[in-house]
Amino acid sequence: MRTVLANQLSNVRVVSTDGREVGTLQNITLDTATGELQTIVINSEVQEIFGVERDSDGDIRLPASLIESKRDHLTIQPPTEQSVGGDTVDS
């Protein structure tokens, strides 16, 4: 993936490679020691996406590893069960 500045991601539309309209990117989390993206925080009208439900703030948090590409919108790959289970997704 090419380099993208964080301010270019704010309020970007998020869609999945299987054609689902997911929502709007609200924020990202990263590991401050490595700089690696960890989580994408999506504001969405749907109750859940890929089996992950909205949190108490109304956002859906998915692993950043699902990012497929960024053009005029952010495209994410539907996850495998391992990539959304356990400690991978921040709550």
GROMACS .gro file of N, CA, C and O in nm:
model
  364
    1MET      N    1   0.084  -0.117   0.000
    1MET     CA    2   0.000   0.000   0.000
    1MET      C    3   0.089   0.124   0.000
    1MET      O    4   0.190   0.129   0.066
    2ARG      N    5   0.048   0.225  -0.074
    2ARG     CA    6   0.124   0.349  -0.080
    2ARG      C    7   0.107   0.427   0.050
    2ARG      O    8   0.016   0.402   0.128
    3THR      N    9   0.194   0.525   0.073
    3THR     CA   10   0.186   0.608   0.192
    3THR      C   11   0.066   0.702   0.182
    3THR      O   12   0.044   0.765   0.080
    4VAL      N   13  -0.012   0.709   0.291
    4VAL     CA   14  -0.128   0.795   0.298
    4VAL      C   15  -0.121   0.871   0.429
    4VAL      O   16  -0.099   0.812   0.535
    5LEU      N   17  -0.136   1.002   0.425
    5LEU     CA   18  -0.137   1.082   0.547
    5LEU      C   19  -0.265   1.060   0.623
    5LEU      O   20  -0.373   1.046   0.563
    6ALA      N   21  -0.256   1.057   0.756
    6ALA     CA   22  -0.373   1.031   0.840
    6ALA      C   23  -0.485   1.131   0.815
    6ALA      O   24  -0.602   1.094   0.815
    7ASN      N   25  -0.450   1.258   0.790
    7ASN     CA   26  -0.556   1.357   0.769
    7ASN      C   27  -0.633   1.334   0.639
    7ASN      O   28  -0.741   1.386   0.621
    8GLN      N   29  -0.579   1.252   0.549
    8GLN     CA   30  -0.650   1.218   0.426
    8GLN      C   31  -0.752   1.107   0.449
    8GLN      O   32  -0.831   1.075   0.360
    9LEU      N   33  -0.751   1.047   0.567
    9LEU     CA   34  -0.842   0.937   0.597
    9LEU      C   35  -0.968   0.981   0.671
    9LEU      O   36  -1.067   0.909   0.673
   10SER      N   37  -0.965   1.097   0.731
   10SER     CA   38  -1.077   1.144   0.810
   10SER      C   39  -1.204   1.156   0.725
   10SER      O   40  -1.203   1.215   0.618
   11ASN      N   41  -1.311   1.094   0.774
   11ASN     CA   42  -1.443   1.096   0.709
   11ASN      C   43  -1.446   1.035   0.569
   11ASN      O   44  -1.531   1.070   0.488
   12VAL      N   45  -1.356   0.944   0.542
   12VAL     CA   46  -1.353   0.873   0.414
   12VAL      C   47  -1.456   0.760   0.419
   12VAL      O   48  -1.469   0.690   0.520
   13ARG      N   49  -1.528   0.742   0.310
   13ARG     CA   50  -1.627   0.634   0.298
   13ARG      C   51  -1.554   0.499   0.299
   13ARG      O   52  -1.449   0.485   0.238
   14VAL      N   53  -1.611   0.400   0.368
   14VAL     CA   54  -1.553   0.266   0.377
   14VAL      C   55  -1.647   0.167   0.311
   14VAL      O   56  -1.766   0.162   0.344
   15VAL      N   57  -1.594   0.090   0.216
   15VAL     CA   58  -1.670  -0.016   0.150
   15VAL      C   59  -1.589  -0.144   0.155
   15VAL      O   60  -1.467  -0.141   0.169
   16SER      N   61  -1.657  -0.257   0.145
   16SER     CA   62  -1.587  -0.385   0.146
   16SER      C   63  -1.571  -0.436   0.004
   16SER      O   64  -1.644  -0.396  -0.087
   17THR      N   65  -1.477  -0.526  -0.014
   17THR     CA   66  -1.452  -0.582  -0.147
   17THR      C   67  -1.569  -0.666  -0.197
   17THR      O   68  -1.579  -0.692  -0.316
   18ASP      N   69  -1.660  -0.706  -0.106
   18ASP     CA   70  -1.777  -0.781  -0.149
   18ASP      C   71  -1.897  -0.689  -0.175
   18ASP      O   72  -2.010  -0.734  -0.188
   19GLY      N   73  -1.872  -0.557  -0.179
   19GLY     CA   74  -1.974  -0.462  -0.220
   19GLY      C   75  -2.058  -0.399  -0.109
   19GLY      O   76  -2.147  -0.320  -0.137
   20ARG      N   77  -2.029  -0.431   0.015
   20ARG     CA   78  -2.107  -0.373   0.126
   20ARG      C   79  -2.062  -0.230   0.155
   20ARG      O   80  -1.944  -0.201   0.160
   21GLU      N   81  -2.159  -0.143   0.177
   21GLU     CA   82  -2.132  -0.007   0.224
   21GLU      C   83  -2.116  -0.019   0.374
   21GLU      O   84  -2.210  -0.054   0.445
   22VAL      N   85  -1.997   0.007   0.426
   22VAL     CA   86  -1.969  -0.017   0.567
   22VAL      C   87  -1.997   0.107   0.652
   22VAL      O   88  -2.061   0.098   0.755
   23GLY      N   89  -1.951   0.223   0.610
   23GLY     CA   90  -1.971   0.345   0.688
   23GLY      C   91  -1.866   0.449   0.654
   23GLY      O   92  -1.813   0.451   0.542
   24THR      N   93  -1.830   0.530   0.753
   24THR     CA   94  -1.733   0.637   0.735
   24THR      C   95  -1.621   0.620   0.836
   24THR      O   96  -1.647   0.598   0.955
   25LEU      N   97  -1.497   0.630   0.791
   25LEU     CA   98  -1.383   0.618   0.880
   25LEU      C   99  -1.380   0.736   0.976
   25LEU      O  100  -1.379   0.851   0.934
   26GLN      N  101  -1.381   0.708   1.105
   26GLN     CA  102  -1.379   0.811   1.207
   26GLN      C  103  -1.240   0.831   1.265
   26GLN      O  104  -1.201   0.942   1.297
   27ASN      N  105  -1.166   0.720   1.284
   27ASN     CA  106  -1.037   0.728   1.349
   27ASN      C  107  -0.958   0.602   1.320
   27ASN      O  108  -1.011   0.505   1.266
   28ILE      N  109  -0.832   0.606   1.360
   28ILE     CA  110  -0.746   0.488   1.351
   28ILE      C  111  -0.669   0.479   1.482
   28ILE      O  112  -0.649   0.579   1.551
   29THR      N  113  -0.629   0.358   1.519
   29THR     CA  114  -0.539   0.341   1.632
   29THR      C  115  -0.412   0.279   1.580
   29THR      O  116  -0.413   0.207   1.480
   30LEU      N  117  -0.300   0.309   1.648
   30LEU     CA  118  -0.173   0.253   1.606
   30LEU      C  119  -0.087   0.221   1.726
   30LEU      O  120  -0.108   0.272   1.835
   31ASP      N  121   0.010   0.135   1.703
   31ASP     CA  122   0.108   0.100   1.804
   31ASP      C  123   0.213   0.210   1.803
   31ASP      O  124   0.282   0.228   1.703
   32THR      N  125   0.225   0.285   1.913
   32THR     CA  126   0.318   0.399   1.915
   32THR      C  127   0.463   0.356   1.910
   32THR      O  128   0.548   0.435   1.868
   33ALA      N  129   0.493   0.234   1.949
   33ALA     CA  130   0.632   0.186   1.944
   33ALA      C  131   0.675   0.152   1.803
   33ALA      O  132   0.788   0.180   1.763
   34THR      N  133   0.583   0.093   1.723
   34THR     CA  134   0.619   0.047   1.589
   34THR      C  135   0.561   0.134   1.478
   34THR      O  136   0.607   0.128   1.365
   35GLY      N  137   0.458   0.212   1.511
   35GLY     CA  138   0.390   0.292   1.409
   35GLY      C  139   0.291   0.211   1.327
   35GLY      O  140   0.229   0.264   1.236
   36GLU      N  141   0.274   0.085   1.360
   36GLU     CA  142   0.185  -0.003   1.283
   36GLU      C  143   0.039   0.028   1.315
   36GLU      O  144   0.000   0.041   1.431
   37LEU      N  145  -0.043   0.041   1.209
   37LEU     CA  146  -0.186   0.060   1.229
   37LEU      C  147  -0.245  -0.063   1.295
   37LEU      O  148  -0.211  -0.175   1.259
   38GLN      N  149  -0.334  -0.041   1.392
   38GLN     CA  150  -0.396  -0.154   1.461
   38GLN      C  151  -0.544  -0.165   1.430
   38GLN      O  152  -0.592  -0.273   1.397
   39THR      N  153  -0.618  -0.056   1.443
   39THR     CA  154  -0.764  -0.061   1.434
   39THR      C  155  -0.816   0.054   1.350
   39THR      O  156  -0.763   0.165   1.357
   40ILE      N  157  -0.920   0.026   1.271
   40ILE     CA  158  -0.993   0.134   1.205
   40ILE      C  159  -1.127   0.147   1.276
   40ILE      O  160  -1.191   0.048   1.308
   41VAL      N  161  -1.163   0.270   1.308
   41VAL     CA  162  -1.287   0.298   1.380
   41VAL      C  163  -1.385   0.357   1.279
   41VAL      O  164  -1.358   0.462   1.219
   42ILE      N  165  -1.496   0.288   1.259
   42ILE     CA  166  -1.591   0.324   1.155
   42ILE      C  167  -1.725   0.365   1.216
   42ILE      O  168  -1.780   0.294   1.299
   43ASN      N  169  -1.774   0.481   1.174
   43ASN     CA  170  -1.908   0.525   1.211
   43ASN      C  171  -2.001   0.463   1.108
   43ASN      O  172  -1.983   0.482   0.989
   44SER      N  173  -2.099   0.388   1.155
   44SER     CA  174  -2.185   0.315   1.062
   44SER      C  175  -2.330   0.317   1.108
   44SER      O  176  -2.359   0.323   1.227
   45GLU      N  177  -2.420   0.312   1.012
   45GLU     CA  178  -2.562   0.303   1.040
   45GLU      C  179  -2.605   0.159   1.068
   45GLU      O  180  -2.710   0.136   1.126
   46VAL      N  181  -2.524   0.063   1.027
   46VAL     CA  182  -2.559  -0.077   1.049
   46VAL      C  183  -2.522  -0.118   1.191
   46VAL      O  184  -2.432  -0.059   1.253
   47GLN      N  185  -2.592  -0.216   1.244
   47GLN     CA  186  -2.567  -0.263   1.381
   47GLN      C  187  -2.437  -0.343   1.389
   47GLN      O  188  -2.366  -0.338   1.489
   48GLU      N  189  -2.407  -0.418   1.285
   48GLU     CA  190  -2.284  -0.498   1.284
   48GLU      C  191  -2.235  -0.517   1.142
   48GLU      O  192  -2.312  -0.507   1.047
   49ILE      N  193  -2.106  -0.539   1.130
   49ILE     CA  194  -2.046  -0.572   1.001
   49ILE      C  195  -1.941  -0.681   1.025
   49ILE      O  196  -1.865  -0.673   1.121
   50PHE      N  197  -1.944  -0.782   0.944
   50PHE     CA  198  -1.852  -0.896   0.955
   50PHE      C  199  -1.859  -0.960   1.094
   50PHE      O  200  -1.760  -1.008   1.147
   51GLY      N  201  -1.977  -0.956   1.158
   51GLY     CA  202  -1.993  -1.017   1.289
   51GLY      C  203  -1.946  -0.930   1.405
   51GLY      O  204  -1.954  -0.971   1.520
   52VAL      N  205  -1.898  -0.809   1.378
   52VAL     CA  206  -1.853  -0.717   1.482
   52VAL      C  207  -1.962  -0.612   1.502
   52VAL      O  208  -2.000  -0.543   1.408
   53GLU      N  209  -2.012  -0.603   1.625
   53GLU     CA  210  -2.120  -0.509   1.654
   53GLU      C  211  -2.066  -0.371   1.691
   53GLU      O  212  -1.951  -0.357   1.730
   54ARG      N  213  -2.154  -0.272   1.679
   54ARG     CA  214  -2.117  -0.136   1.720
   54ARG      C  215  -2.086  -0.134   1.868
   54ARG      O  216  -2.149  -0.205   1.946
   55ASP      N  217  -1.992  -0.048   1.908
   55ASP     CA  218  -1.959  -0.035   2.050
   55ASP      C  219  -2.052   0.067   2.115
   55ASP      O  220  -2.145   0.117   2.051
   56SER      N  221  -2.027   0.099   2.240
   56SER     CA  222  -2.115   0.191   2.314
   56SER      C  223  -2.116   0.332   2.255
   56SER      O  224  -2.209   0.409   2.278
   57ASP      N  225  -2.013   0.366   2.177
   57ASP     CA  226  -2.008   0.496   2.109
   57ASP      C  227  -2.078   0.493   1.974
   57ASP      O  228  -2.084   0.594   1.904
   58GLY      N  229  -2.126   0.374   1.933
   58GLY     CA  230  -2.193   0.361   1.804
   58GLY      C  231  -2.097   0.334   1.689
   58GLY      O  232  -2.137   0.337   1.573
   59ASP      N  233  -1.971   0.307   1.719
   59ASP     CA  234  -1.870   0.282   1.616
   59ASP      C  235  -1.840   0.133   1.605
   59ASP      O  236  -1.863   0.056   1.698
   60ILE      N  237  -1.791   0.094   1.490
   60ILE     CA  238  -1.745  -0.043   1.467
   60ILE      C  239  -1.594  -0.038   1.456
   60ILE      O  240  -1.539   0.042   1.382
   61ARG      N  241  -1.526  -0.124   1.532
   61ARG     CA  242  -1.380  -0.128   1.533
   61ARG      C  243  -1.334  -0.258   1.466
   61ARG      O  244  -1.370  -0.366   1.510
   62LEU      N  245  -1.256  -0.242   1.360
   62LEU     CA  246  -1.206  -0.356   1.284
   62LEU      C  247  -1.054  -0.350   1.277
   62LEU      O  248  -0.996  -0.241   1.280
   63PRO      N  249  -0.988  -0.465   1.260
   63PRO     CA  250  -0.843  -0.465   1.247
   63PRO      C  251  -0.799  -0.388   1.121
   63PRO      O  252  -0.859  -0.404   1.014
   64ALA      N  253  -0.696  -0.308   1.134
   64ALA     CA  254  -0.644  -0.231   1.021
   64ALA      C  255  -0.588  -0.323   0.913
   64ALA      O  256  -0.578  -0.283   0.797
   65SER      N  257  -0.556  -0.445   0.949
   65SER     CA  258  -0.504  -0.541   0.851
   65SER      C  259  -0.605  -0.572   0.741
   65SER      O  260  -0.569  -0.628   0.637
   66LEU      N  261  -0.731  -0.534   0.760
   66LEU     CA  262  -0.835  -0.559   0.659
   66LEU      C  263  -0.829  -0.458   0.544
   66LEU      O  264  -0.894  -0.477   0.442
   67ILE      N  265  -0.752  -0.350   0.561
   67ILE     CA  266  -0.745  -0.248   0.457
   67ILE      C  267  -0.685  -0.308   0.330
   67ILE      O  268  -0.577  -0.365   0.331
   68GLU      N  269  -0.759  -0.295   0.224
   68GLU     CA  270  -0.717  -0.345   0.093
   68GLU      C  271  -0.656  -0.233   0.010
   68GLU      O  272  -0.551  -0.250  -0.052
   69SER      N  273  -0.722  -0.118   0.004
   69SER     CA  274  -0.672  -0.005  -0.074
   69SER      C  275  -0.739   0.124  -0.030
   69SER      O  276  -0.842   0.123   0.035
   70LYS      N  277  -0.678   0.235  -0.071
   70LYS     CA  278  -0.737   0.367  -0.045
   70LYS      C  279  -0.728   0.447  -0.173
   70LYS      O  280  -0.622   0.472  -0.225
   71ARG      N  281  -0.842   0.484  -0.225
   71ARG     CA  282  -0.850   0.572  -0.341
   71ARG      C  283  -0.945   0.686  -0.302
   71ARG      O  284  -0.915   0.759  -0.209
   72ASP      N  285  -1.058   0.700  -0.366
   72ASP     CA  286  -1.157   0.799  -0.322
   72ASP      C  287  -1.237   0.746  -0.204
   72ASP      O  288  -1.316   0.817  -0.144
   73HIS      N  289  -1.221   0.619  -0.171
   73HIS     CA  290  -1.280   0.556  -0.053
   73HIS      C  291  -1.182   0.452  -0.001
   73HIS      O  292  -1.084   0.419  -0.068
   74LEU      N  293  -1.205   0.403   0.118
   74LEU     CA  294  -1.122   0.299   0.177
   74LEU      C  295  -1.188   0.165   0.151
   74LEU      O  296  -1.307   0.147   0.180
   75THR      N  297  -1.116   0.072   0.094
   75THR     CA  298  -1.169  -0.062   0.067
   75THR      C  299  -1.111  -0.159   0.167
   75THR      O  300  -0.990  -0.162   0.189
   76ILE      N  301  -1.199  -0.237   0.230
   76ILE     CA  302  -1.153  -0.338   0.325
   76ILE      C  303  -1.196  -0.476   0.278
   76ILE      O  304  -1.298  -0.492   0.214
   77GLN      N  305  -1.115  -0.574   0.312
   77GLN     CA  306  -1.140  -0.714   0.277
   77GLN      C  307  -1.222  -0.777   0.390
   77GLN      O  308  -1.189  -0.757   0.506
   78PRO      N  309  -1.330  -0.849   0.359
   78PRO     CA  310  -1.401  -0.919   0.467
   78PRO      C  311  -1.303  -1.009   0.542
   78PRO      O  312  -1.222  -1.078   0.480
   79PRO      N  313  -1.308  -1.005   0.674
   79PRO     CA  314  -1.209  -1.079   0.754
   79PRO      C  315  -1.237  -1.227   0.762
   79PRO      O  316  -1.349  -1.272   0.740
   80THR      N  317  -1.130  -1.300   0.796
   80THR     CA  318  -1.148  -1.438   0.836
   80THR      C  319  -1.186  -1.434   0.983
   80THR      O  320  -1.170  -1.332   1.050
   81GLU      N  321  -1.237  -1.543   1.036
   81GLU     CA  322  -1.280  -1.543   1.177
   81GLU      C  323  -1.165  -1.512   1.271
   81GLU      O  324  -1.183  -1.447   1.372
   82GLN      N  325  -1.042  -1.554   1.237
   82GLN     CA  326  -0.928  -1.530   1.324
   82GLN      C  327  -0.893  -1.382   1.333
   82GLN      O  328  -0.847  -1.335   1.434
   83SER      N  329  -0.917  -1.304   1.226
   83SER     CA  330  -0.874  -1.165   1.227
   83SER      C  331  -0.971  -1.073   1.301
   83SER      O  332  -0.937  -0.959   1.327
   84VAL      N  333  -1.089  -1.119   1.339
   84VAL     CA  334  -1.179  -1.036   1.418
   84VAL      C  335  -1.202  -1.092   1.556
   84VAL      O  336  -1.269  -1.031   1.637
   85GLY      N  337  -1.148  -1.206   1.588
   85GLY     CA  338  -1.168  -1.265   1.719
   85GLY      C  339  -1.059  -1.226   1.816
   85GLY      O  340  -0.958  -1.168   1.782
   86GLY      N  341  -1.081  -1.258   1.941
   86GLY     CA  342  -0.978  -1.239   2.043
   86GLY      C  343  -0.938  -1.096   2.065
   86GLY      O  344  -1.019  -1.005   2.065
   87ASP      N  345  -0.808  -1.074   2.080
   87ASP     CA  346  -0.755  -0.942   2.115
   87ASP      C  347  -0.724  -0.857   1.995
   87ASP      O  348  -0.671  -0.747   2.010
   88THR      N  349  -0.750  -0.902   1.875
   88THR     CA  350  -0.714  -0.828   1.756
   88THR      C  351  -0.791  -0.697   1.744
   88THR      O  352  -0.739  -0.596   1.705
   89VAL      N  353  -0.917  -0.698   1.781
   89VAL     CA  354  -1.002  -0.579   1.768
   89VAL      C  355  -1.011  -0.509   1.903
   89VAL      O  356  -1.043  -0.571   2.004
   90ASP      N  357  -0.981  -0.379   1.907
   90ASP     CA  358  -0.992  -0.301   2.030
   90ASP      C  359  -1.139  -0.276   2.061
   90ASP      O  360  -1.218  -0.255   1.970
   91SER      N  361  -1.174  -0.272   2.187
   91SER     CA  362  -1.311  -0.241   2.225
   91SER      C  363  -1.319  -0.106   2.292
   91SER      O  364  -1.233  -0.059   2.351
   0.00000   0.00000   0.00000
